Short mmCIF file of C-alpha atoms in Angstrom, two decimals:
data_model
loop_
_atom_site.label_atom_id
_atom_site.label_comp_id
_atom_site.label_asym_id
_atom_site.label_seq_id
_atom_site.Cartn_x
_atom_site.Cartn_y
_atom_site.Cartn_z
CA UNK A 1 -4.18 -44.62 40.69
CA UNK A 2 -1.98 -42.64 38.34
CA UNK A 3 -1.98 -41.89 34.63
CA UNK A 4 0.18 -39.84 32.32
CA UNK A 5 -1.52 -37.18 30.19
CA UNK A 6 0.36 -35.44 27.39
CA UNK A 7 0.18 -31.71 28.13
CA UNK A 8 1.71 -28.63 26.58
CA UNK A 9 4.46 -29.40 24.09
CA UNK A 10 4.65 -33.05 25.17
CA UNK A 11 5.02 -32.49 28.92
CA UNK A 12 3.85 -35.31 31.12
CA UNK A 13 1.05 -34.43 33.54
CA UNK A 14 0.84 -36.74 36.54
CA UNK A 15 -2.77 -37.02 37.71
CA UNK A 16 -3.51 -38.37 41.21
CA UNK A 17 -6.88 -38.80 42.81
CA UNK A 18 -8.11 -35.98 45.04
CA UNK A 19 -4.83 -34.17 44.72
CA UNK A 20 -3.43 -31.17 42.98
CA UNK A 21 -1.92 -32.09 39.61
CA UNK A 22 1.79 -31.32 39.40
CA UNK A 23 3.26 -30.48 36.01
CA UNK A 24 6.97 -30.59 35.37
CA UNK A 25 8.80 -27.32 36.14
CA UNK A 26 6.43 -26.54 39.01
CA UNK A 27 3.09 -25.61 37.43
CA UNK A 28 0.16 -26.79 39.55
CA UNK A 29 -3.19 -27.59 37.94
CA UNK A 30 -5.91 -28.11 40.55
CA UNK A 31 -8.88 -30.44 39.95
CA UNK A 32 -11.17 -27.53 39.08
CA UNK A 33 -8.91 -26.75 36.14
CA UNK A 34 -7.40 -23.53 37.53
CA UNK A 35 -3.69 -22.83 37.25
CA UNK A 36 -2.21 -22.38 40.69
CA UNK A 37 1.39 -21.70 39.81
CA UNK A 38 3.69 -20.63 37.05
CA UNK A 39 6.51 -22.51 35.42
CA UNK A 40 6.02 -23.45 31.77
CA UNK A 41 8.74 -21.09 30.60
CA UNK A 42 6.74 -17.88 30.80
CA UNK A 43 3.18 -19.23 30.73
CA UNK A 44 1.09 -17.05 33.04
CA UNK A 45 -2.30 -18.00 34.46
CA UNK A 46 -5.48 -16.17 33.53
CA UNK A 47 -7.00 -14.20 36.36
CA UNK A 48 -10.73 -13.77 36.85
CA UNK A 49 -13.53 -14.32 34.37
CA UNK A 50 -15.48 -17.46 33.65
CA UNK A 51 -13.57 -20.68 33.06
CA UNK A 52 -14.86 -20.86 29.46
CA UNK A 53 -14.87 -23.97 27.33
CA UNK A 54 -12.68 -26.59 28.91
CA UNK A 55 -13.09 -25.31 32.47
CA UNK A 56 -12.65 -28.18 34.90
CA UNK A 57 -10.72 -30.31 32.41
CA UNK A 58 -7.24 -28.96 33.04
CA UNK A 59 -5.09 -26.81 30.79
CA UNK A 60 -6.02 -27.27 27.13
CA UNK A 61 -3.89 -27.14 24.01
CA UNK A 62 -3.92 -24.28 21.51
CA UNK A 63 -5.33 -26.59 18.84
CA UNK A 64 -8.39 -27.19 21.02
CA UNK A 65 -9.50 -23.56 20.85
CA UNK A 66 -12.83 -23.49 18.92
CA UNK A 67 -12.30 -22.29 15.35
CA UNK A 68 -14.24 -21.21 12.27
CA UNK A 69 -12.51 -23.58 9.84
CA UNK A 70 -9.00 -24.88 9.29
CA UNK A 71 -8.51 -23.59 5.72
CA UNK A 72 -7.71 -19.89 5.61
CA UNK A 73 -8.18 -19.74 1.85
CA UNK A 74 -11.58 -21.45 1.90
CA UNK A 75 -12.66 -19.09 4.66
CA UNK A 76 -11.44 -16.12 2.60
CA UNK A 77 -13.38 -17.26 -0.48
CA UNK A 78 -16.50 -17.63 1.69
CA UNK A 79 -15.98 -14.11 3.06
CA UNK A 80 -15.76 -12.66 -0.43
CA UNK A 81 -18.68 -14.65 -1.79
CA UNK A 82 -20.94 -13.64 1.12
CA UNK A 83 -19.57 -10.06 1.30
CA UNK A 84 -18.69 -10.58 4.97
CA UNK A 85 -15.90 -8.00 5.08
CA UNK A 86 -18.54 -5.28 5.17
CA UNK A 87 -20.15 -6.94 8.19
CA UNK A 88 -17.04 -8.27 9.92
CA UNK A 89 -18.18 -6.81 13.26
CA UNK A 90 -21.48 -8.73 13.05
CA UNK A 91 -19.64 -11.90 12.02
CA UNK A 92 -17.48 -11.62 15.16
CA UNK A 93 -20.51 -11.09 17.38
CA UNK A 94 -22.31 -14.13 15.92
CA UNK A 95 -19.19 -16.29 16.21
CA UNK A 96 -18.70 -15.44 19.90
CA UNK A 97 -22.37 -16.26 20.52
CA UNK A 98 -21.84 -19.63 18.85
CA UNK A 99 -18.35 -20.68 19.99
CA UNK A 100 -17.94 -18.89 23.32
CA UNK A 101 -15.59 -16.14 24.58
CA UNK A 102 -12.54 -17.28 22.60
CA UNK A 103 -12.09 -18.63 19.08
CA UNK A 104 -9.47 -19.02 16.37
CA UNK A 105 -9.90 -17.77 12.82
CA UNK A 106 -7.82 -18.14 9.67
CA UNK A 107 -8.42 -15.83 6.71
CA UNK A 108 -6.04 -16.08 3.80
CA UNK A 109 -2.55 -15.34 5.11
CA UNK A 110 -3.78 -14.16 8.53
CA UNK A 111 -4.39 -16.29 11.62
CA UNK A 112 -5.76 -14.83 14.87
CA UNK A 113 -7.15 -15.75 18.27
CA UNK A 114 -10.18 -13.58 19.07
CA UNK A 115 -11.27 -12.66 22.61
CA UNK A 116 -13.80 -10.26 24.13
CA UNK A 117 -13.89 -10.44 27.96
CA UNK A 118 -12.04 -7.68 29.83
CA UNK A 119 -10.31 -10.20 32.15
CA UNK A 120 -8.85 -11.96 29.10
CA UNK A 121 -7.90 -8.66 27.45
CA UNK A 122 -6.12 -7.66 30.67
CA UNK A 123 -4.10 -10.88 30.52
CA UNK A 124 -3.13 -10.16 26.92
CA UNK A 125 -1.93 -6.62 27.64
CA UNK A 126 0.13 -7.82 30.62
CA UNK A 127 2.15 -9.82 28.10
CA UNK A 128 2.74 -7.15 25.43
CA UNK A 129 6.36 -6.40 26.43
CA UNK A 130 8.47 -3.26 26.11
CA UNK A 131 7.86 -2.95 22.35
CA UNK A 132 4.19 -3.89 21.84
CA UNK A 133 3.32 -5.15 18.38
CA UNK A 134 -0.03 -5.02 16.65
CA UNK A 135 -1.02 -6.49 13.30
CA UNK A 136 0.93 -4.72 10.56
CA UNK A 137 -1.33 -3.29 7.88
CA UNK A 138 0.77 -4.86 5.15
CA UNK A 139 -0.90 -2.99 2.24
CA UNK A 140 0.11 0.30 3.87
CA UNK A 141 3.66 -0.95 4.55
CA UNK A 142 4.00 -2.21 0.97
CA UNK A 143 2.90 1.17 -0.38
CA UNK A 144 5.62 2.91 1.66
CA UNK A 145 8.25 0.40 0.53
CA UNK A 146 7.34 0.46 -3.18
CA UNK A 147 7.10 4.27 -3.20
CA UNK A 148 10.26 4.60 -1.05
CA UNK A 149 8.50 6.64 1.64
CA UNK A 150 9.65 6.54 5.26
CA UNK A 151 7.32 4.84 7.73
CA UNK A 152 5.77 6.61 10.69
CA UNK A 153 5.23 5.06 14.13
CA UNK A 154 1.99 3.40 13.02
CA UNK A 155 3.97 1.00 10.80
CA UNK A 156 7.14 0.65 12.85
CA UNK A 157 8.08 -1.88 15.53
CA UNK A 158 10.84 -2.51 18.06
CA UNK A 159 13.36 -0.03 19.43
CA UNK A 160 13.04 2.26 16.39
CA UNK A 161 9.28 2.56 17.02
CA UNK A 162 9.81 3.31 20.71
CA UNK A 163 12.41 6.03 20.13
CA UNK A 164 10.19 7.88 17.61
CA UNK A 165 7.03 7.37 19.65
CA UNK A 166 8.51 8.88 22.82
CA UNK A 167 9.48 12.02 20.87
CA UNK A 168 6.02 12.29 19.31
CA UNK A 169 4.25 11.78 22.64
CA UNK A 170 5.69 15.05 23.95
CA UNK A 171 3.98 17.02 21.17
CA UNK A 172 0.67 15.16 20.81
CA UNK A 173 -0.09 13.22 24.02
CA UNK A 174 1.29 15.06 27.07
CA UNK A 175 -0.87 17.53 29.03
CA UNK A 176 1.24 20.62 28.11
CA UNK A 177 0.88 19.73 24.42
CA UNK A 178 -2.90 19.38 24.78
CA UNK A 179 -3.12 22.81 26.39
CA UNK A 180 -1.17 24.26 23.46
CA UNK A 181 -3.36 22.85 20.68
CA UNK A 182 -6.76 22.88 22.40
CA UNK A 183 -7.48 26.58 21.57
CA UNK A 184 -6.96 25.80 17.85
CA UNK A 185 -9.50 22.97 17.98
CA UNK A 186 -11.91 25.21 19.90
CA UNK A 187 -11.65 27.93 17.27
CA UNK A 188 -12.64 25.48 14.50
CA UNK A 189 -15.50 24.02 16.57
CA UNK A 190 -16.92 27.51 17.26
CA UNK A 191 -16.70 28.45 13.57
CA UNK A 192 -18.47 25.22 12.58
CA UNK A 193 -21.39 25.94 14.92
CA UNK A 194 -21.56 29.60 13.89
CA UNK A 195 -21.82 28.65 10.21
CA UNK A 196 -24.31 25.88 10.94
CA UNK A 197 -26.51 28.31 12.90
CA UNK A 198 -26.46 30.73 9.96
CA UNK A 199 -27.46 27.94 7.60
CA UNK A 200 -30.30 26.78 9.88
CA UNK A 201 -31.69 30.30 10.08
CA UNK A 202 -31.42 30.82 6.30
CA UNK A 203 -32.65 27.44 5.07
CA UNK A 204 -34.63 26.09 8.02
CA UNK A 205 -38.28 26.34 8.90
CA UNK A 206 -39.50 28.86 11.49
CA UNK A 207 -40.57 27.41 14.83
CA UNK A 208 -41.89 28.85 18.07
CA UNK A 209 -38.41 28.98 19.65
CA UNK A 210 -36.33 29.57 16.52
CA UNK A 211 -35.49 27.70 13.33
CA UNK A 212 -34.87 24.04 12.52
CA UNK A 213 -33.25 22.25 9.61
CA UNK A 214 -32.98 18.54 8.83
CA UNK A 215 -29.75 17.55 7.05
CA UNK A 216 -27.22 14.79 6.59
CA UNK A 217 -24.35 16.41 8.53
CA UNK A 218 -21.67 13.95 7.39
CA UNK A 219 -20.11 16.10 4.59
CA UNK A 220 -19.84 19.03 7.03
CA UNK A 221 -18.36 16.78 9.75
CA UNK A 222 -15.70 15.48 7.35
CA UNK A 223 -14.75 19.07 6.46
CA UNK A 224 -14.67 19.96 10.15
CA UNK A 225 -12.38 17.02 10.95
CA UNK A 226 -9.91 17.91 8.18
CA UNK A 227 -9.97 21.62 9.01
CA UNK A 228 -9.36 20.90 12.71
CA UNK A 229 -6.59 18.37 12.02
CA UNK A 230 -4.74 20.70 9.66
CA UNK A 231 -5.04 23.61 12.09
CA UNK A 232 -3.38 21.54 14.83
CA UNK A 233 -0.79 19.86 12.60
CA UNK A 234 0.28 22.88 10.52
CA UNK A 235 -0.88 25.80 12.63
CA UNK A 236 -2.97 27.25 9.82
CA UNK A 237 -6.54 27.08 8.54
CA UNK A 238 -7.17 25.61 5.08
CA UNK A 239 -10.52 27.29 4.40
CA UNK A 240 -12.87 24.30 4.25
CA UNK A 241 -15.71 26.35 5.76
CA UNK A 242 -15.77 28.80 2.86
CA UNK A 243 -18.66 28.78 0.42
CA UNK A 244 -16.43 27.07 -2.16
CA UNK A 245 -13.96 24.73 -0.36
CA UNK A 246 -10.96 23.64 -2.43
CA UNK A 247 -11.36 20.68 -4.76
CA UNK A 248 -7.95 19.52 -3.57
CA UNK A 249 -9.23 19.00 -0.02
CA UNK A 250 -12.40 17.28 -1.22
CA UNK A 251 -10.19 14.98 -3.28
CA UNK A 252 -8.14 14.23 -0.16
CA UNK A 253 -11.26 13.23 1.82
CA UNK A 254 -12.40 10.95 -1.00
CA UNK A 255 -8.91 9.38 -1.19
CA UNK A 256 -8.95 8.61 2.55
CA UNK A 257 -12.33 6.90 2.17
CA UNK A 258 -11.07 4.90 -0.84
CA UNK A 259 -7.89 3.91 1.01
CA UNK A 260 -9.89 2.67 4.01
CA UNK A 261 -12.40 0.77 1.85
CA UNK A 262 -9.69 -1.09 -0.09
CA UNK A 263 -7.59 -2.04 2.95
CA UNK A 264 -9.65 -4.93 4.50
CA UNK A 265 -9.62 -7.30 1.51
CA UNK A 266 -5.90 -6.58 0.92
CA UNK A 267 -5.03 -7.60 4.50
CA UNK A 268 -5.52 -11.28 3.69
CA UNK A 269 -3.62 -11.37 0.38
CA UNK A 270 0.10 -10.96 -0.46
CA UNK A 271 0.22 -7.25 -1.45
CA UNK A 272 3.64 -7.44 -3.13
CA UNK A 273 2.31 -10.07 -5.53
CA UNK A 274 -0.71 -7.88 -6.29
CA UNK A 275 1.63 -4.92 -6.83
CA UNK A 276 3.74 -6.90 -9.31
CA UNK A 277 0.60 -8.09 -11.12
CA UNK A 278 -0.87 -4.59 -11.22
CA UNK A 279 -4.13 -5.93 -9.73
CA UNK A 280 -6.99 -3.36 -9.92
CA UNK A 281 -7.66 -3.57 -6.16
CA UNK A 282 -4.01 -2.80 -5.39
CA UNK A 283 -3.92 0.01 -7.96
CA UNK A 284 -6.97 1.68 -6.37
CA UNK A 285 -5.40 1.39 -2.93
CA UNK A 286 -1.98 2.71 -3.95
CA UNK A 287 -3.48 5.58 -5.99
CA UNK A 288 -5.52 6.66 -2.96
CA UNK A 289 -2.37 6.72 -0.82
CA UNK A 290 -0.52 8.68 -3.52
CA UNK A 291 -3.22 11.40 -3.38
CA UNK A 292 -3.01 11.46 0.43
CA UNK A 293 0.78 11.83 0.35
CA UNK A 294 0.64 14.50 -2.37
CA UNK A 295 -1.87 16.60 -0.40
CA UNK A 296 0.11 16.22 2.83
CA UNK A 297 3.40 17.02 1.09
CA UNK A 298 2.06 20.33 -0.24
CA UNK A 299 0.84 21.30 3.24
CA UNK A 300 4.12 20.26 4.83
CA UNK A 301 6.23 22.14 2.26
CA UNK A 302 4.14 25.26 2.81
CA UNK A 303 4.52 24.89 6.57
CA UNK A 304 8.27 24.27 6.35
CA UNK A 305 8.79 27.38 4.19
CA UNK A 306 6.74 29.52 6.57
CA UNK A 307 8.62 28.22 9.61
CA UNK A 308 12.02 28.68 7.99
CA UNK A 309 11.10 32.27 7.10
CA UNK A 310 10.23 32.83 10.74
CA UNK A 311 13.51 31.27 11.84
CA UNK A 312 15.46 33.46 9.40
CA UNK A 313 13.77 36.49 10.95
CA UNK A 314 15.01 35.29 14.35
CA UNK A 315 11.71 34.03 15.71
CA UNK A 316 12.38 30.28 15.87
CA UNK A 317 9.97 27.64 14.61
CA UNK A 318 7.62 28.36 17.47
CA UNK A 319 6.84 31.82 16.12
CA UNK A 320 6.26 34.77 18.42
CA UNK A 321 6.63 34.17 22.14
CA UNK A 322 3.76 32.05 23.44
CA UNK A 323 2.40 31.42 19.93
CA UNK A 324 1.67 27.82 18.92
CA UNK A 325 2.35 27.19 15.25
CA UNK A 326 1.27 23.58 15.02
CA UNK A 327 2.77 20.18 15.74
CA UNK A 328 4.91 20.44 12.60
CA UNK A 329 6.55 23.58 13.99
CA UNK A 330 7.07 22.02 17.42
CA UNK A 331 8.79 18.95 15.94
CA UNK A 332 10.98 21.07 13.67
CA UNK A 333 11.90 23.38 16.52
CA UNK A 334 13.02 20.44 18.70
CA UNK A 335 15.13 19.03 15.84
CA UNK A 336 15.12 15.50 17.27
CA UNK A 337 13.36 13.85 14.31
CA UNK A 338 14.61 14.16 10.75
CA UNK A 339 12.39 16.10 8.33
CA UNK A 340 11.70 12.83 6.48
CA UNK A 341 10.39 11.16 9.67
CA UNK A 342 8.38 14.27 10.54
CA UNK A 343 6.79 14.08 7.07
CA UNK A 344 5.95 10.38 7.54
CA UNK A 345 4.30 10.89 10.93
CA UNK A 346 2.44 14.09 10.02
CA UNK A 347 1.03 12.33 6.93
CA UNK A 348 -0.13 9.37 9.03
CA UNK A 349 -1.74 11.70 11.57
CA UNK A 350 -3.48 13.62 8.81
CA UNK A 351 -4.77 10.49 7.04
CA UNK A 352 -5.91 8.98 10.32
CA UNK A 353 -7.58 12.11 11.66
CA UNK A 354 -10.56 12.58 9.33
CA UNK A 355 -12.92 9.58 9.17
CA UNK A 356 -11.92 8.46 12.67
CA UNK A 357 -13.45 11.61 14.21
CA UNK A 358 -16.11 12.56 11.65
CA UNK A 359 -17.81 9.14 11.78
CA UNK A 360 -18.06 8.86 15.60
CA UNK A 361 -19.49 12.40 15.61
CA UNK A 362 -22.25 11.18 13.24
CA UNK A 363 -23.07 8.36 15.65
CA UNK A 364 -22.97 10.68 18.68
CA UNK A 365 -25.39 13.19 17.09
CA UNK A 366 -27.69 10.32 16.09
CA UNK A 367 -27.78 8.87 19.62
CA UNK A 368 -28.30 12.29 21.21
CA UNK A 369 -31.15 12.94 18.78
CA UNK A 370 -32.93 9.69 19.61
CA UNK A 371 -32.32 9.99 23.38
CA UNK A 372 -33.73 13.42 24.34
CA UNK A 373 -33.43 12.78 28.10
CA UNK A 374 -29.73 12.02 27.74
CA UNK A 375 -29.32 15.08 25.53
CA UNK A 376 -30.91 17.37 28.13
CA UNK A 377 -28.72 15.87 30.87
CA UNK A 378 -25.55 16.52 28.85
CA UNK A 379 -26.69 20.01 27.84
CA UNK A 380 -27.47 20.92 31.46
CA UNK A 381 -24.00 19.94 32.61
CA UNK A 382 -22.33 21.67 29.63
CA UNK A 383 -24.22 24.94 30.21
CA UNK A 384 -23.26 25.00 33.88
CA UNK A 385 -19.61 24.19 33.13
CA UNK A 386 -19.47 26.82 30.37
CA UNK A 387 -20.86 29.49 32.68
CA UNK A 388 -18.33 28.64 35.40
CA UNK A 389 -15.41 28.51 32.93
CA UNK A 390 -16.00 32.04 31.62
CA UNK A 391 -15.29 31.00 28.03
CA UNK A 392 -12.18 28.92 28.85
CA UNK A 393 -12.66 25.76 26.76
CA UNK A 394 -10.19 23.68 28.79
CA UNK A 395 -11.96 24.49 32.08
CA UNK A 396 -15.36 23.89 30.48
CA UNK A 397 -14.35 20.37 29.38
CA UNK A 398 -13.01 19.60 32.83
CA UNK A 399 -16.32 20.70 34.35
CA UNK A 400 -18.45 18.56 32.01
CA UNK A 401 -17.35 14.91 32.43
CA UNK A 402 -20.48 13.75 30.62
CA UNK A 403 -18.86 14.95 27.37
CA UNK A 404 -16.05 12.46 27.91
CA UNK A 405 -18.65 9.83 28.82
CA UNK A 406 -20.60 10.72 25.66
CA UNK A 407 -17.56 10.01 23.46
CA UNK A 408 -16.75 6.77 25.33
CA UNK A 409 -20.36 5.58 25.13
CA UNK A 410 -20.53 6.35 21.41
CA UNK A 411 -17.31 4.40 20.82
CA UNK A 412 -18.56 1.52 23.00
CA UNK A 413 -21.50 0.97 20.65
CA UNK A 414 -19.73 2.09 17.46
CA UNK A 415 -15.96 1.51 17.80
CA UNK A 416 -14.02 3.12 14.95
CA UNK A 417 -11.64 0.18 14.71
CA UNK A 418 -13.27 -3.10 15.67
CA UNK A 419 -10.18 -4.89 17.02
CA UNK A 420 -7.04 -4.18 19.04
CA UNK A 421 -4.26 -6.69 18.44
CA UNK A 422 -1.15 -7.75 20.31
CA UNK A 423 1.49 -10.46 19.90
CA UNK A 424 2.30 -11.65 23.46
CA UNK A 425 6.03 -11.88 24.17
CA UNK A 426 5.56 -14.99 26.33
CA UNK A 427 3.20 -17.95 26.44
CA UNK A 428 -0.08 -17.10 28.16
CA UNK A 429 -3.26 -18.88 29.24
CA UNK A 430 -6.65 -17.43 28.29
CA UNK A 431 -9.93 -19.20 29.04
CA UNK A 432 -7.80 -22.18 30.15
CA UNK A 433 -6.19 -22.52 26.69
CA UNK A 434 -2.46 -22.35 26.14
CA UNK A 435 -1.53 -19.58 23.66
CA UNK A 436 2.09 -19.57 22.45
CA UNK A 437 4.19 -16.40 22.40
CA UNK A 438 4.02 -14.59 19.08
CA UNK A 439 0.39 -15.51 18.35
CA UNK A 440 -1.75 -12.66 17.02
CA UNK A 441 -4.48 -12.20 19.63
CA UNK A 442 -7.13 -9.57 19.08
CA UNK A 443 -9.68 -8.02 21.39
CA UNK A 444 -12.92 -7.62 19.45
CA UNK A 445 -14.45 -4.29 20.44
CA UNK A 446 -17.88 -4.41 18.79
CA UNK A 447 -19.01 -7.61 20.57
CA UNK A 448 -17.25 -6.45 23.76
CA UNK A 449 -19.25 -3.21 23.81
CA UNK A 450 -22.56 -5.04 23.34
CA UNK A 451 -21.93 -7.99 25.66
CA UNK A 452 -24.37 -8.56 28.51
CA UNK A 453 -21.55 -10.29 30.39
CA UNK A 454 -19.66 -6.99 30.45
CA UNK A 455 -22.27 -4.18 30.43
CA UNK A 456 -25.62 -3.89 32.14
CA UNK A 457 -28.34 -3.20 29.57
CA UNK A 458 -25.76 -2.81 26.77
CA UNK A 459 -28.26 -1.56 24.16
CA UNK A 460 -29.07 1.49 26.31
CA UNK A 461 -27.17 4.66 25.39
CA UNK A 462 -25.96 5.96 28.76
CA UNK A 463 -22.88 8.28 28.95
CA UNK A 464 -23.31 8.27 32.74
CA UNK A 465 -22.22 4.64 32.95
CA UNK A 466 -18.61 5.81 32.59
CA UNK A 467 -18.69 7.61 35.92
CA UNK A 468 -17.63 6.26 39.30
CA UNK A 469 -19.51 2.98 38.84
CA UNK A 470 -17.53 2.04 35.73
CA UNK A 471 -15.18 -0.45 37.40
CA UNK A 472 -17.96 -2.45 39.05
CA UNK A 473 -20.18 -2.97 36.02
CA UNK A 474 -20.77 -6.33 34.40
CA UNK A 475 -19.31 -9.73 35.09
CA UNK A 476 -16.37 -9.65 32.72
CA UNK A 477 -13.73 -8.61 35.27
CA UNK A 478 -10.65 -6.86 33.92
CA UNK A 479 -11.15 -3.44 35.54
CA UNK A 480 -10.66 -0.71 32.96
CA UNK A 481 -10.42 -2.93 29.88
CA UNK A 482 -13.92 -2.05 28.69
CA UNK A 483 -13.11 1.10 26.72
CA UNK A 484 -10.41 0.36 24.17
CA UNK A 485 -11.46 2.37 21.11
CA UNK A 486 -8.09 4.17 21.16
CA UNK A 487 -6.11 1.07 22.11
CA UNK A 488 -4.09 0.72 25.29
CA UNK A 489 -0.73 1.52 26.82
CA UNK A 490 2.40 2.58 24.98
CA UNK A 491 0.91 1.59 21.62
CA UNK A 492 -2.43 3.39 21.97
CA UNK A 493 -3.50 5.73 19.18
CA UNK A 494 -0.90 8.51 18.87
CA UNK A 495 -3.62 10.99 17.82
CA UNK A 496 -5.87 10.10 20.76
CA UNK A 497 -5.71 13.44 22.58
CA UNK A 498 -6.35 15.39 19.38
CA UNK A 499 -9.38 13.20 18.52
CA UNK A 500 -10.88 13.15 22.02
CA UNK A 501 -10.67 16.92 22.46
CA UNK A 502 -11.80 17.62 18.90
CA UNK A 503 -14.97 15.55 19.41
CA UNK A 504 -15.70 16.84 22.91
CA UNK A 505 -15.30 20.48 21.89
CA UNK A 506 -17.58 20.20 18.88
CA UNK A 507 -20.23 18.33 20.90
CA UNK A 508 -19.97 20.97 23.64
CA UNK A 509 -20.62 23.84 21.23
CA UNK A 510 -23.44 21.93 19.50
CA UNK A 511 -25.10 21.35 22.88
CA UNK A 512 -24.82 25.09 23.62
CA UNK A 513 -26.32 26.06 20.25
CA UNK A 514 -28.81 23.41 19.09
CA UNK A 515 -31.43 20.90 20.12
CA UNK A 516 -31.08 17.66 18.13
CA UNK A 517 -33.73 15.21 17.01
CA UNK A 518 -34.07 12.31 14.57
CA UNK A 519 -37.14 10.80 12.98
CA UNK A 520 -38.53 7.85 14.92
CA UNK A 521 -38.31 5.86 11.68
CA UNK A 522 -34.59 6.63 11.31
CA UNK A 523 -32.94 3.23 11.78
CA UNK A 524 -29.17 2.98 11.66
CA UNK A 525 -27.38 0.03 10.07
CA UNK A 526 -23.59 -0.18 10.05
CA UNK A 527 -20.88 -1.38 7.69
CA UNK A 528 -17.16 -2.00 8.12
CA UNK A 529 -14.53 -0.51 5.78
CA UNK A 530 -11.52 -0.69 8.13
CA UNK A 531 -13.56 1.65 10.29
CA UNK A 532 -17.15 1.13 11.43
CA UNK A 533 -19.54 3.61 9.84
CA UNK A 534 -23.24 4.04 9.00
CA UNK A 535 -24.50 2.19 5.92
CA UNK A 536 -26.50 5.35 5.19
CA UNK A 537 -25.58 8.53 7.09
CA UNK A 538 -28.37 9.53 9.52
CA UNK A 539 -30.36 12.73 8.95
CA UNK A 540 -30.34 15.00 11.99
CA UNK A 541 -32.69 17.90 12.77
CA UNK A 542 -30.84 20.90 14.23
CA UNK A 543 -33.09 23.38 16.07
CA UNK A 544 -31.67 26.66 17.37
CA UNK A 545 -32.03 27.23 21.10
#
């Protein structure tokens, strides 16, 4: 017997009993529904992972992917009415539990395919091409265009993005660059802990072993993140640890928070229309960016004047021999990016380097405080590594891999950004569904990190899980595609090395100086404002060792 089944884009699928199904152009669909060959003009088969919905029924059309509703505008109204933007991560988790490991969603002007299994994420990244694209944050792009600012690599695409990114990588991502800026981060981390110890001894209660103080550390962590970022970017301290930090810097931190909070709802609306209408939401967003740019511009101008004075004295932008004067100085010294592009990228790095490190540090301190056994394990390794390193921060980090695991485990449970998006350059197959090239597909990190199909005992906070057993854990396949908080590949976060080392260094010095605890009644709920953060910042007890 033989019948003709309409397949992808009208192709005829000839189905014969007890035989492999041959599709025109050489694709072979076996009776179990697996794709045995390749041939539909760039369609590639999924590898590994469960068959998902439709397994055993042959290749399925894009329109058959489970979805949350066909009207993007009705969905958007529902999101606003039910205040779902704030709990977008929970919405994703519930939707995966209901619809399975892949679903489509339309919200306003945006349409995405959402996935969470590492094997499927691996398939997506194999199809990202030479110039990977992620979802453009259109409100940010519209601000740059209406204010006539240049765009940094975060908002660029194509060959222009690649050229700029390769130049930036040398100063922010490569190992020699990390070794240059790591001492600056270490200096700020040491100062933070020294000042915190003084405060604990002054304000804290006396205990048998020392003093202890219970505080909400989030304001201090935000100041630390901005101080550390500026030290690395400009090569100078901005004095946020003084008894009276500048109002200008506090205003900058508030502007970053306002910018992040107003971004999610603007993603699903036409921002240029809102700009023309002078909509209050757009005005708040644009004003926040204006404050960010103004603060960064003052710092950059100061840095440029200082570096030019050094050059005039014959020292070059790099300062005295062996002296590191910040990423700004390095980029100016190389002269491969125009000053306007340097400004654009430094501003993006500065705006993206505060909340994205301060908030994960809050979560890390909270989890260490409520998991004393884990805390003692990390502290033991840190103390031993510190003693062997003789005060060399780089060697100490290398000798304490649990610090890296601590950051990865924190970001598994509390990813800063809850999705990583790509637009595949060719048709692909995920969970046996055909996905056309150019579709926005996003890996959803919050449900990924808490999936029992991917992680054993996912609710348990265990930095050790990122050791040698990492690749064999869970049933999701996909090898290393379980930790994606900083993205992946050529388009991963450009500030990744700064953020990772900044967090690890501060956690190292905190482990050397304090014992942490939280009240057993301290429950942590989360909200989403472009980054995942605590609904109410946790209170941590710092006890001197």
